[in-house]
CSV table of C-alpha atoms in Angstrom, one decimal:
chain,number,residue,atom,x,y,z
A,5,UNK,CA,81.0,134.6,181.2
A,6,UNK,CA,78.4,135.2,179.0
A,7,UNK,CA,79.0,139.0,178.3
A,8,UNK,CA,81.9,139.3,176.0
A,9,UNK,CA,82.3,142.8,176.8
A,10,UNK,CA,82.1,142.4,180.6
A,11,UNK,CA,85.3,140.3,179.7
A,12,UNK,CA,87.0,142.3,177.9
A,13,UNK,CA,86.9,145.1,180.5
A,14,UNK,CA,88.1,142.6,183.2
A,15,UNK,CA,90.9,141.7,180.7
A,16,UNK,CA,91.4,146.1,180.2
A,17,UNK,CA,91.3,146.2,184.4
A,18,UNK,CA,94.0,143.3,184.6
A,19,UNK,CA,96.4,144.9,182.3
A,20,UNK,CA,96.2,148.0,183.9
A,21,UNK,CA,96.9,146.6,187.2
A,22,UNK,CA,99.9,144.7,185.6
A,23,UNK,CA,101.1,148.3,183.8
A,24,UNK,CA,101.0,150.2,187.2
A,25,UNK,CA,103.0,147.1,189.0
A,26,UNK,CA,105.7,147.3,186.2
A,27,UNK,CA,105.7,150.8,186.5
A,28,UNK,CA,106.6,150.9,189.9
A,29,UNK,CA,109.1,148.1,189.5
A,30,UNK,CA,110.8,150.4,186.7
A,31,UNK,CA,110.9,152.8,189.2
A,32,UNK,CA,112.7,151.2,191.5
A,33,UNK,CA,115.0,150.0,188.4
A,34,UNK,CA,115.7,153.3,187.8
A,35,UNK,CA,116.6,154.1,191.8
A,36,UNK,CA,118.9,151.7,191.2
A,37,UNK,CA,120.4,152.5,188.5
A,38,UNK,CA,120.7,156.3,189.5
A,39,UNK,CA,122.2,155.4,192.2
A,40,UNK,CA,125.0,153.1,191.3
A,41,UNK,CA,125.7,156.0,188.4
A,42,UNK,CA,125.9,157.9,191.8
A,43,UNK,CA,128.9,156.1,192.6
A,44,UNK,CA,130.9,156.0,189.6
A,45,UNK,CA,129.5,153.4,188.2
A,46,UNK,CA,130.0,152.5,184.6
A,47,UNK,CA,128.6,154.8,182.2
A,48,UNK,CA,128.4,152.2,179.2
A,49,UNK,CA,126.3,149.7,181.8
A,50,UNK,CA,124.5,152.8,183.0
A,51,UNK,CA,123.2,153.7,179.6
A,52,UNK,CA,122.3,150.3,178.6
A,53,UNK,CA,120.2,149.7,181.6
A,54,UNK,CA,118.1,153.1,181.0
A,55,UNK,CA,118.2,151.7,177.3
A,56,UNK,CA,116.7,148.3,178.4
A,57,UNK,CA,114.3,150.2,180.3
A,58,UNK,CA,113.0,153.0,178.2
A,59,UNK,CA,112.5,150.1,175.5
A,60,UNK,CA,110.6,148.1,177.2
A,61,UNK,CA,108.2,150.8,178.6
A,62,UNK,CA,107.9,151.9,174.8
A,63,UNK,CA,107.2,148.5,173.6
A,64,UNK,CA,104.7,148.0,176.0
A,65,UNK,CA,102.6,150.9,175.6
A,66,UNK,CA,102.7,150.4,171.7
A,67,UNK,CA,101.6,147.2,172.1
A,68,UNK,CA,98.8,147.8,174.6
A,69,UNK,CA,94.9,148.7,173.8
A,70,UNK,CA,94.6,152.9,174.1
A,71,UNK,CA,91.5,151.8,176.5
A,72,UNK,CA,94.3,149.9,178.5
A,73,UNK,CA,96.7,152.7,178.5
A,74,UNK,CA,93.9,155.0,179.7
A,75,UNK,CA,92.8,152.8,183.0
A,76,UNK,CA,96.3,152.2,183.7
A,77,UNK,CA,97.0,155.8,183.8
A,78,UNK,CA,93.9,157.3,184.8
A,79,UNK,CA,93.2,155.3,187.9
């Protein structure tokens, strides 16, 4: 490519396809684990999953471009 900014927003439109996939494989994490806390399951294990989860959904936002965060969310 010889636009450097043409790459960078293909770069932007990547990640934010690659947000929205983890997102909705979070949220199917988080089915889970509602569920098997649904049926007694261990609240220690429970805890640290949503833990596990809500760290690495943190992590990856403060690591991502705002512009990034923006398409991911706003598209």
């Amino acid at each position: 490519m010889s636009d450097p900014s043409a790459a960078t927003e293909a770069a932007h439109q990547q990640l934010a396809r690659l947000v929205k996939d983890r997102a909705g494989l979070f949220e199917r994490f988080s089915m889970v684990v509602d569920a098997f806390e649904s049926k007694a399951g261990d609240e220690a294990l429970v805890t640290e999953l949503r833990a596990y989860r809500d760290s690495v959904l943190f992590k990856e936002t403060l690591l991502a471009s705002p512009k990034a965060v923006a398409i991911a969310f706003w598209t």
